[in-house]
N, CA, C and O atoms as CSV, one atom per row, in Angstrom:
chain,resi,resn,atom,element,x,y,z
A,1,SER,N,N,-33.034,-5.987,13.933
A,1,SER,CA,C,-32.223,-4.828,13.617
A,1,SER,C,C,-33.000,-3.555,13.946
A,1,SER,O,O,-34.211,-3.596,14.165
A,2,TYR,N,N,-32.311,-2.452,13.977
A,2,TYR,CA,C,-32.927,-1.165,14.269
A,2,TYR,C,C,-32.137,-0.058,13.611
A,2,TYR,O,O,-31.057,-0.284,13.063
A,3,VAL,N,N,-32.686,1.141,13.671
A,3,VAL,CA,C,-32.087,2.295,13.009
A,3,VAL,C,C,-31.479,3.226,14.049
A,3,VAL,O,O,-32.086,3.481,15.089
A,4,CYS,N,N,-30.284,3.732,13.771
A,4,CYS,CA,C,-29.650,4.760,14.597
A,4,CYS,C,C,-29.687,6.061,13.811
A,4,CYS,O,O,-29.363,6.082,12.624
A,5,VAL,N,N,-30.078,7.137,14.463
A,5,VAL,CA,C,-30.179,8.434,13.793
A,5,VAL,C,C,-29.288,9.440,14.517
A,5,VAL,O,O,-29.321,9.562,15.741
A,6,PHE,N,N,-28.490,10.156,13.723
A,6,PHE,CA,C,-27.640,11.212,14.253
A,6,PHE,C,C,-27.910,12.469,13.431
A,6,PHE,O,O,-27.435,12.580,12.301
A,7,PRO,N,N,-28.665,13.414,13.981
A,7,PRO,CA,C,-28.975,14.635,13.222
A,7,PRO,C,C,-27.706,15.397,12.843
A,7,PRO,O,O,-26.767,15.498,13.633
A,8,ILE,N,N,-27.696,15.928,11.626
A,8,ILE,CA,C,-26.571,16.740,11.156
A,8,ILE,C,C,-27.129,18.041,10.585
A,8,ILE,O,O,-28.230,18.051,10.034
A,9,PRO,N,N,-26.376,19.147,10.711
A,9,PRO,CA,C,-26.885,20.447,10.259
A,9,PRO,C,C,-27.048,20.553,8.744
A,9,PRO,O,O,-27.910,21.289,8.263
A,10,SER,N,N,-26.227,19.823,7.994
A,10,SER,CA,C,-26.337,19.824,6.532
A,10,SER,C,C,-25.663,18.568,6.003
A,10,SER,O,O,-24.838,17.959,6.684
A,11,VAL,N,N,-26.021,18.190,4.789
A,11,VAL,CA,C,-25.439,16.998,4.193
A,11,VAL,C,C,-24.099,17.382,3.557
A,11,VAL,O,O,-24.048,17.985,2.485
A,12,SER,N,N,-23.033,17.017,4.243
A,12,SER,CA,C,-21.685,17.293,3.750
A,12,SER,C,C,-20.786,16.147,4.191
A,12,SER,O,O,-21.141,15.372,5.079
A,13,THR,N,N,-19.637,16.050,3.571
A,13,THR,CA,C,-18.681,15.002,3.943
A,13,THR,C,C,-18.281,15.147,5.408
A,13,THR,O,O,-18.247,14.162,6.146
A,14,LYS,N,N,-17.982,16.368,5.823
A,14,LYS,CA,C,-17.549,16.612,7.205
A,14,LYS,C,C,-18.603,16.149,8.210
A,14,LYS,O,O,-18.279,15.463,9.180
A,15,ASN,N,N,-19.862,16.524,7.980
A,15,ASN,CA,C,-20.940,16.135,8.891
A,15,ASN,C,C,-21.219,14.640,8.847
A,15,ASN,O,O,-21.551,14.035,9.866
A,16,THR,N,N,-21.084,14.047,7.669
A,16,THR,CA,C,-21.314,12.607,7.524
A,16,THR,C,C,-20.244,11.826,8.277
A,16,THR,O,O,-20.550,10.832,8.936
A,17,ILE,N,N,-18.998,12.265,8.186
A,17,ILE,CA,C,-17.909,11.612,8.926
A,17,ILE,C,C,-18.139,11.767,10.430
A,17,ILE,O,O,-17.922,10.822,11.189
A,18,LYS,N,N,-18.570,12.929,10.855
A,18,LYS,CA,C,-18.836,13.156,12.284
A,18,LYS,C,C,-19.934,12.207,12.778
A,18,LYS,O,O,-19.804,11.611,13.847
A,19,ALA,N,N,-21.011,12.068,12.003
A,19,ALA,CA,C,-22.104,11.160,12.381
A,19,ALA,C,C,-21.615,9.709,12.403
A,19,ALA,O,O,-22.003,8.933,13.277
A,20,LEU,N,N,-20.771,9.352,11.448
A,20,LEU,CA,C,-20.224,8.002,11.411
A,20,LEU,C,C,-19.390,7.725,12.663
A,20,LEU,O,O,-19.488,6.646,13.248
A,21,ARG,N,N,-18.583,8.680,13.067
A,21,ARG,CA,C,-17.762,8.502,14.271
A,21,ARG,C,C,-18.633,8.352,15.515
A,21,ARG,O,O,-18.307,7.570,16.409
A,22,GLN,N,N,-19.748,9.103,15.579
A,22,GLN,CA,C,-20.684,8.954,16.690
A,22,GLN,C,C,-21.260,7.537,16.702
A,22,GLN,O,O,-21.342,6.888,17.744
A,23,TYR,N,N,-21.653,7.080,15.519
A,23,TYR,CA,C,-22.200,5.726,15.391
A,23,TYR,C,C,-21.185,4.691,15.866
A,23,TYR,O,O,-21.524,3.798,16.642
A,24,CYS,N,N,-19.949,4.808,15.403
A,24,CYS,CA,C,-18.904,3.839,15.758
A,24,CYS,C,C,-18.588,3.853,17.249
A,24,CYS,O,O,-18.246,2.817,17.820
A,25,SER,N,N,-18.698,5.016,17.883
A,25,SER,CA,C,-18.417,5.092,19.318
A,25,SER,C,C,-19.471,4.351,20.134
A,25,SER,O,O,-19.198,3.916,21.253
A,26,ILE,N,N,-20.662,4.207,19.585
A,26,ILE,CA,C,-21.751,3.515,20.283
A,26,ILE,C,C,-21.854,2.055,19.856
A,26,ILE,O,O,-21.970,1.161,20.694
A,27,MET,N,N,-21.811,1.820,18.545
A,27,MET,CA,C,-22.104,0.499,17.994
A,27,MET,C,C,-20.867,-0.308,17.609
A,27,MET,O,O,-20.972,-1.507,17.349
A,28,GLY,N,N,-19.708,0.324,17.570
A,28,GLY,CA,C,-18.515,-0.356,17.094
A,28,GLY,C,C,-18.322,-0.083,15.604
A,28,GLY,O,O,-19.198,0.479,14.946
A,29,ILE,N,N,-17.197,-0.479,15.095
A,29,ILE,CA,C,-16.849,-0.199,13.696
A,29,ILE,C,C,-17.411,-1.299,12.798
A,29,ILE,O,O,-17.129,-2.478,13.010
A,30,PRO,N,N,-18.201,-0.918,11.800
A,30,PRO,CA,C,-18.736,-1.935,10.887
A,30,PRO,C,C,-17.635,-2.456,9.960
A,30,PRO,O,O,-16.658,-1.754,9.696
A,31,LYS,N,N,-17.794,-3.680,9.471
A,31,LYS,CA,C,-16.829,-4.240,8.527
A,31,LYS,C,C,-17.045,-3.654,7.141
A,31,LYS,O,O,-16.092,-3.464,6.385
A,32,VAL,N,N,-18.309,-3.367,6.807
A,32,VAL,CA,C,-18.667,-2.848,5.489
A,32,VAL,C,C,-19.685,-1.728,5.663
A,32,VAL,O,O,-20.569,-1.804,6.517
A,33,CYS,N,N,-19.552,-0.695,4.849
A,33,CYS,CA,C,-20.510,0.412,4.836
A,33,CYS,C,C,-20.990,0.586,3.396
A,33,CYS,O,O,-20.189,0.856,2.502
A,34,LYS,N,N,-22.307,0.429,3.169
A,34,LYS,CA,C,-22.870,0.605,1.834
A,34,LYS,C,C,-23.359,2.034,1.681
A,34,LYS,O,O,-24.133,2.527,2.502
A,35,VAL,N,N,-22.905,2.695,0.630
A,35,VAL,CA,C,-23.302,4.080,0.360
A,35,VAL,C,C,-23.715,4.207,-1.099
A,35,VAL,O,O,-23.337,3.387,-1.936
A,36,ASP,N,N,-24.503,5.253,-1.400
A,36,ASP,CA,C,-25.012,5.414,-2.765
A,36,ASP,C,C,-24.126,6.272,-3.659
A,36,ASP,O,O,-24.509,6.575,-4.789
A,37,GLY,N,N,-22.967,6.665,-3.184
A,37,GLY,CA,C,-22.056,7.434,-4.025
A,37,GLY,C,C,-22.409,8.900,-4.139
A,37,GLY,O,O,-21.913,9.588,-5.031
A,38,GLY,N,N,-23.269,9.395,-3.241
A,38,GLY,CA,C,-23.612,10.811,-3.240
A,38,GLY,C,C,-22.407,11.667,-2.887
A,38,GLY,O,O,-21.385,11.146,-2.442
A,39,PRO,N,N,-22.518,12.975,-3.080
A,39,PRO,CA,C,-21.375,13.860,-2.845
A,39,PRO,C,C,-20.871,13.855,-1.402
A,39,PRO,O,O,-19.702,14.151,-1.154
A,40,GLU,N,N,-21.739,13.522,-0.456
A,40,GLU,CA,C,-21.303,13.476,0.945
A,40,GLU,C,C,-20.400,12.281,1.217
A,40,GLU,O,O,-19.733,12.230,2.251
A,41,TYR,N,N,-20.373,11.315,0.295
A,41,TYR,CA,C,-19.515,10.133,0.433
A,41,TYR,C,C,-18.290,10.274,-0.470
A,41,TYR,O,O,-18.019,9.420,-1.315
A,42,SER,N,N,-17.578,11.341,-0.276
A,42,SER,CA,C,-16.419,11.670,-1.105
A,42,SER,C,C,-15.216,10.818,-0.738
A,42,SER,O,O,-15.293,9.930,0.111
A,43,HIS,N,N,-14.103,11.112,-1.398
A,43,HIS,CA,C,-12.848,10.416,-1.116
A,43,HIS,C,C,-12.473,10.548,0.362
A,43,HIS,O,O,-11.958,9.601,0.957
A,44,LYS,N,N,-12.730,11.727,0.960
A,44,LYS,CA,C,-12.402,11.926,2.379
A,44,LYS,C,C,-13.201,10.973,3.257
A,44,LYS,O,O,-12.669,10.429,4.225
A,45,PHE,N,N,-14.477,10.766,2.928
A,45,PHE,CA,C,-15.326,9.848,3.687
A,45,PHE,C,C,-14.785,8.420,3.566
A,45,PHE,O,O,-14.641,7.721,4.568
A,46,ILE,N,N,-14.489,7.996,2.345
A,46,ILE,CA,C,-13.969,6.650,2.113
A,46,ILE,C,C,-12.634,6.460,2.837
A,46,ILE,O,O,-12.382,5.397,3.404
A,47,HIS,N,N,-11.784,7.481,2.818
A,47,HIS,CA,C,-10.496,7.425,3.513
A,47,HIS,C,C,-10.702,7.309,5.029
A,47,HIS,O,O,-10.004,6.546,5.697
A,48,ALA,N,N,-11.662,8.069,5.565
A,48,ALA,CA,C,-11.940,8.006,7.002
A,48,ALA,C,C,-12.385,6.594,7.391
A,48,ALA,O,O,-11.981,6.084,8.436
A,49,LEU,N,N,-13.208,5.966,6.562
A,49,LEU,CA,C,-13.631,4.592,6.844
A,49,LEU,C,C,-12.459,3.620,6.746
A,49,LEU,O,O,-12.328,2.713,7.568
A,50,ALA,N,N,-11.614,3.809,5.746
A,50,ALA,CA,C,-10.458,2.928,5.576
A,50,ALA,C,C,-9.545,2.995,6.803
A,50,ALA,O,O,-8.996,1.977,7.227
A,51,GLN,N,N,-9.383,4.188,7.370
A,51,GLN,CA,C,-8.548,4.333,8.572
A,51,GLN,C,C,-9.129,3.557,9.752
A,51,GLN,O,O,-8.399,3.124,10.644
A,52,LEU,N,N,-10.459,3.388,9.744
A,52,LEU,CA,C,-11.121,2.629,10.807
A,52,LEU,C,C,-11.116,1.125,10.515
A,52,LEU,O,O,-11.477,0.324,11.378
A,53,GLY,N,N,-10.711,0.744,9.307
A,53,GLY,CA,C,-10.720,-0.660,8.928
A,53,GLY,C,C,-12.033,-1.116,8.332
A,53,GLY,O,O,-12.340,-2.309,8.344
A,54,CYS,N,N,-12.814,-0.183,7.808
A,54,CYS,CA,C,-14.123,-0.478,7.234
A,54,CYS,C,C,-14.071,-0.313,5.717
A,54,CYS,O,O,-13.549,0.682,5.215
A,55,ASN,N,N,-14.612,-1.289,4.989
A,55,ASN,CA,C,-14.671,-1.220,3.529
A,55,ASN,C,C,-15.936,-0.504,3.083
A,55,ASN,O,O,-16.980,-0.630,3.724
A,56,VAL,N,N,-15.851,0.246,1.991
A,56,VAL,CA,C,-16.998,0.955,1.429
A,56,VAL,C,C,-17.467,0.228,0.179
A,56,VAL,O,O,-16.670,-0.114,-0.695
A,57,VAL,N,N,-18.776,-0.004,0.108
A,57,VAL,CA,C,-19.387,-0.612,-1.068
A,57,VAL,C,C,-20.349,0.409,-1.643
A,57,VAL,O,O,-21.258,0.872,-0.954
A,58,LEU,N,N,-20.148,0.764,-2.914
A,58,LEU,CA,C,-21.037,1.713,-3.574
A,58,LEU,C,C,-22.229,0.972,-4.154
A,58,LEU,O,O,-22.068,-0.035,-4.843
A,59,THR,N,N,-23.435,1.476,-3.873
A,59,THR,CA,C,-24.666,0.893,-4.391
A,59,THR,C,C,-25.330,1.887,-5.336
A,59,THR,O,O,-24.917,3.044,-5.414
A,60,MET,N,N,-26.332,1.449,-6.035
A,60,MET,CA,C,-27.076,2.335,-6.933
A,60,MET,C,C,-27.954,3.271,-6.108
A,60,MET,O,O,-28.578,2.827,-5.144
A,61,PRO,N,N,-28.017,4.549,-6.458
A,61,PRO,CA,C,-28.876,5.500,-5.737
A,61,PRO,C,C,-30.339,5.233,-6.017
A,61,PRO,O,O,-30.674,4.577,-7.003
A,62,ARG,N,N,-31.219,5.736,-5.155
A,62,ARG,CA,C,-32.660,5.512,-5.307
A,62,ARG,C,C,-33.327,6.514,-6.230
A,62,ARG,O,O,-34.408,6.242,-6.753
A,63,ASN,N,N,-32.714,7.656,-6.442
A,63,ASN,CA,C,-33.297,8.674,-7.317
A,63,ASN,C,C,-33.291,8.154,-8.750
A,63,ASN,O,O,-32.237,7.793,-9.275
A,64,SER,N,N,-34.461,8.113,-9.386
A,64,SER,CA,C,-34.560,7.487,-10.704
A,64,SER,C,C,-33.715,8.189,-11.761
A,64,SER,O,O,-33.150,7.521,-12.628
A,65,ASN,N,N,-33.613,9.512,-11.716
A,65,ASN,CA,C,-32.781,10.218,-12.692
A,65,ASN,C,C,-31.315,9.860,-12.521
A,65,ASN,O,O,-30.592,9.671,-13.499
A,66,THR,N,N,-30.887,9.771,-11.282
A,66,THR,CA,C,-29.508,9.416,-11.012
A,66,THR,C,C,-29.254,7.965,-11.400
A,66,THR,O,O,-28.191,7.636,-11.927
A,67,VAL,N,N,-30.230,7.098,-11.139
A,67,VAL,CA,C,-30.091,5.690,-11.515
A,67,VAL,C,C,-29.934,5.564,-13.022
A,67,VAL,O,O,-29.066,4.832,-13.498
A,68,ALA,N,N,-30.770,6.278,-13.780
A,68,ALA,CA,C,-30.693,6.229,-15.241
A,68,ALA,C,C,-29.323,6.705,-15.715
A,68,ALA,O,O,-28.723,6.098,-16.603
A,69,HIS,N,N,-28.830,7.790,-15.122
A,69,HIS,CA,C,-27.514,8.319,-15.492
A,69,HIS,C,C,-26.425,7.295,-15.179
A,69,HIS,O,O,-25.543,7.054,-16.003
A,70,ARG,N,N,-26.486,6.695,-13.996
A,70,ARG,CA,C,-25.474,5.716,-13.605
A,70,ARG,C,C,-25.536,4.482,-14.497
A,70,ARG,O,O,-24.500,3.927,-14.862
A,71,THR,N,N,-26.754,4.047,-14.852
A,71,THR,CA,C,-26.893,2.874,-15.709
A,71,THR,C,C,-26.233,3.132,-17.051
A,71,THR,O,O,-25.488,2.289,-17.551
A,72,VAL,N,N,-26.500,4.286,-17.632
A,72,VAL,CA,C,-25.874,4.637,-18.904
A,72,VAL,C,C,-24.369,4.696,-18.738
A,72,VAL,O,O,-23.627,4.194,-19.582
A,73,ARG,N,N,-23.919,5.305,-17.660
A,73,ARG,CA,C,-22.479,5.415,-17.413
A,73,ARG,C,C,-21.841,4.041,-17.278
A,73,ARG,O,O,-20.767,3.799,-17.828
A,74,LEU,N,N,-22.499,3.130,-16.543
A,74,LEU,CA,C,-21.960,1.793,-16.374
A,74,LEU,C,C,-21.884,1.063,-17.712
A,74,LEU,O,O,-20.918,0.349,-17.980
A,75,ARG,N,N,-22.890,1.240,-18.541
A,75,ARG,CA,C,-22.887,0.584,-19.848
A,75,ARG,C,C,-21.730,1.083,-20.700
A,75,ARG,O,O,-21.070,0.301,-21.384
A,76,PHE,N,N,-21.487,2.391,-20.656
A,76,PHE,CA,C,-20.372,2.940,-21.424
A,76,PHE,C,C,-19.043,2.414,-20.885
A,76,PHE,O,O,-18.142,2.093,-21.660
A,77,GLU,N,N,-18.918,2.326,-19.575
A,77,GLU,CA,C,-17.678,1.834,-18.981
A,77,GLU,C,C,-17.449,0.367,-19.330
A,77,GLU,O,O,-16.312,-0.048,-19.555
A,78,GLU,N,N,-18.529,-0.421,-19.376
A,78,GLU,CA,C,-18.402,-1.828,-19.719
A,78,GLU,C,C,-18.002,-2.006,-21.175
A,78,GLU,O,O,-17.277,-2.942,-21.513
A,79,ALA,N,N,-18.477,-1.100,-22.050
A,79,ALA,CA,C,-18.211,-1.212,-23.474
A,79,ALA,C,C,-16.770,-0.876,-23.816
A,79,ALA,O,O,-16.258,-1.327,-24.840
A,80,GLU,N,N,-16.115,-0.102,-22.989
A,80,GLU,CA,C,-14.735,0.335,-23.298
A,80,GLU,C,C,-13.730,-0.762,-23.168
A,80,GLU,O,O,-12.541,-0.539,-23.396
């Protein structure tokens, strides 16, 4: 495997979708895209992938503060 890099001017949904389209034009459309649920992976991003026939899987972020927040949030959601 290898890494593909597409520079973007800023981290935003619009730029992330543009980079994804560049990737798909070269590599083809992936069946699954794993993302950490950051703000750049908004509903618009997920919708753009769905239009391409790609499923989005949300994973835990690497930032420890965000992980702690998500863990607490998941526990509360499970308890309800």
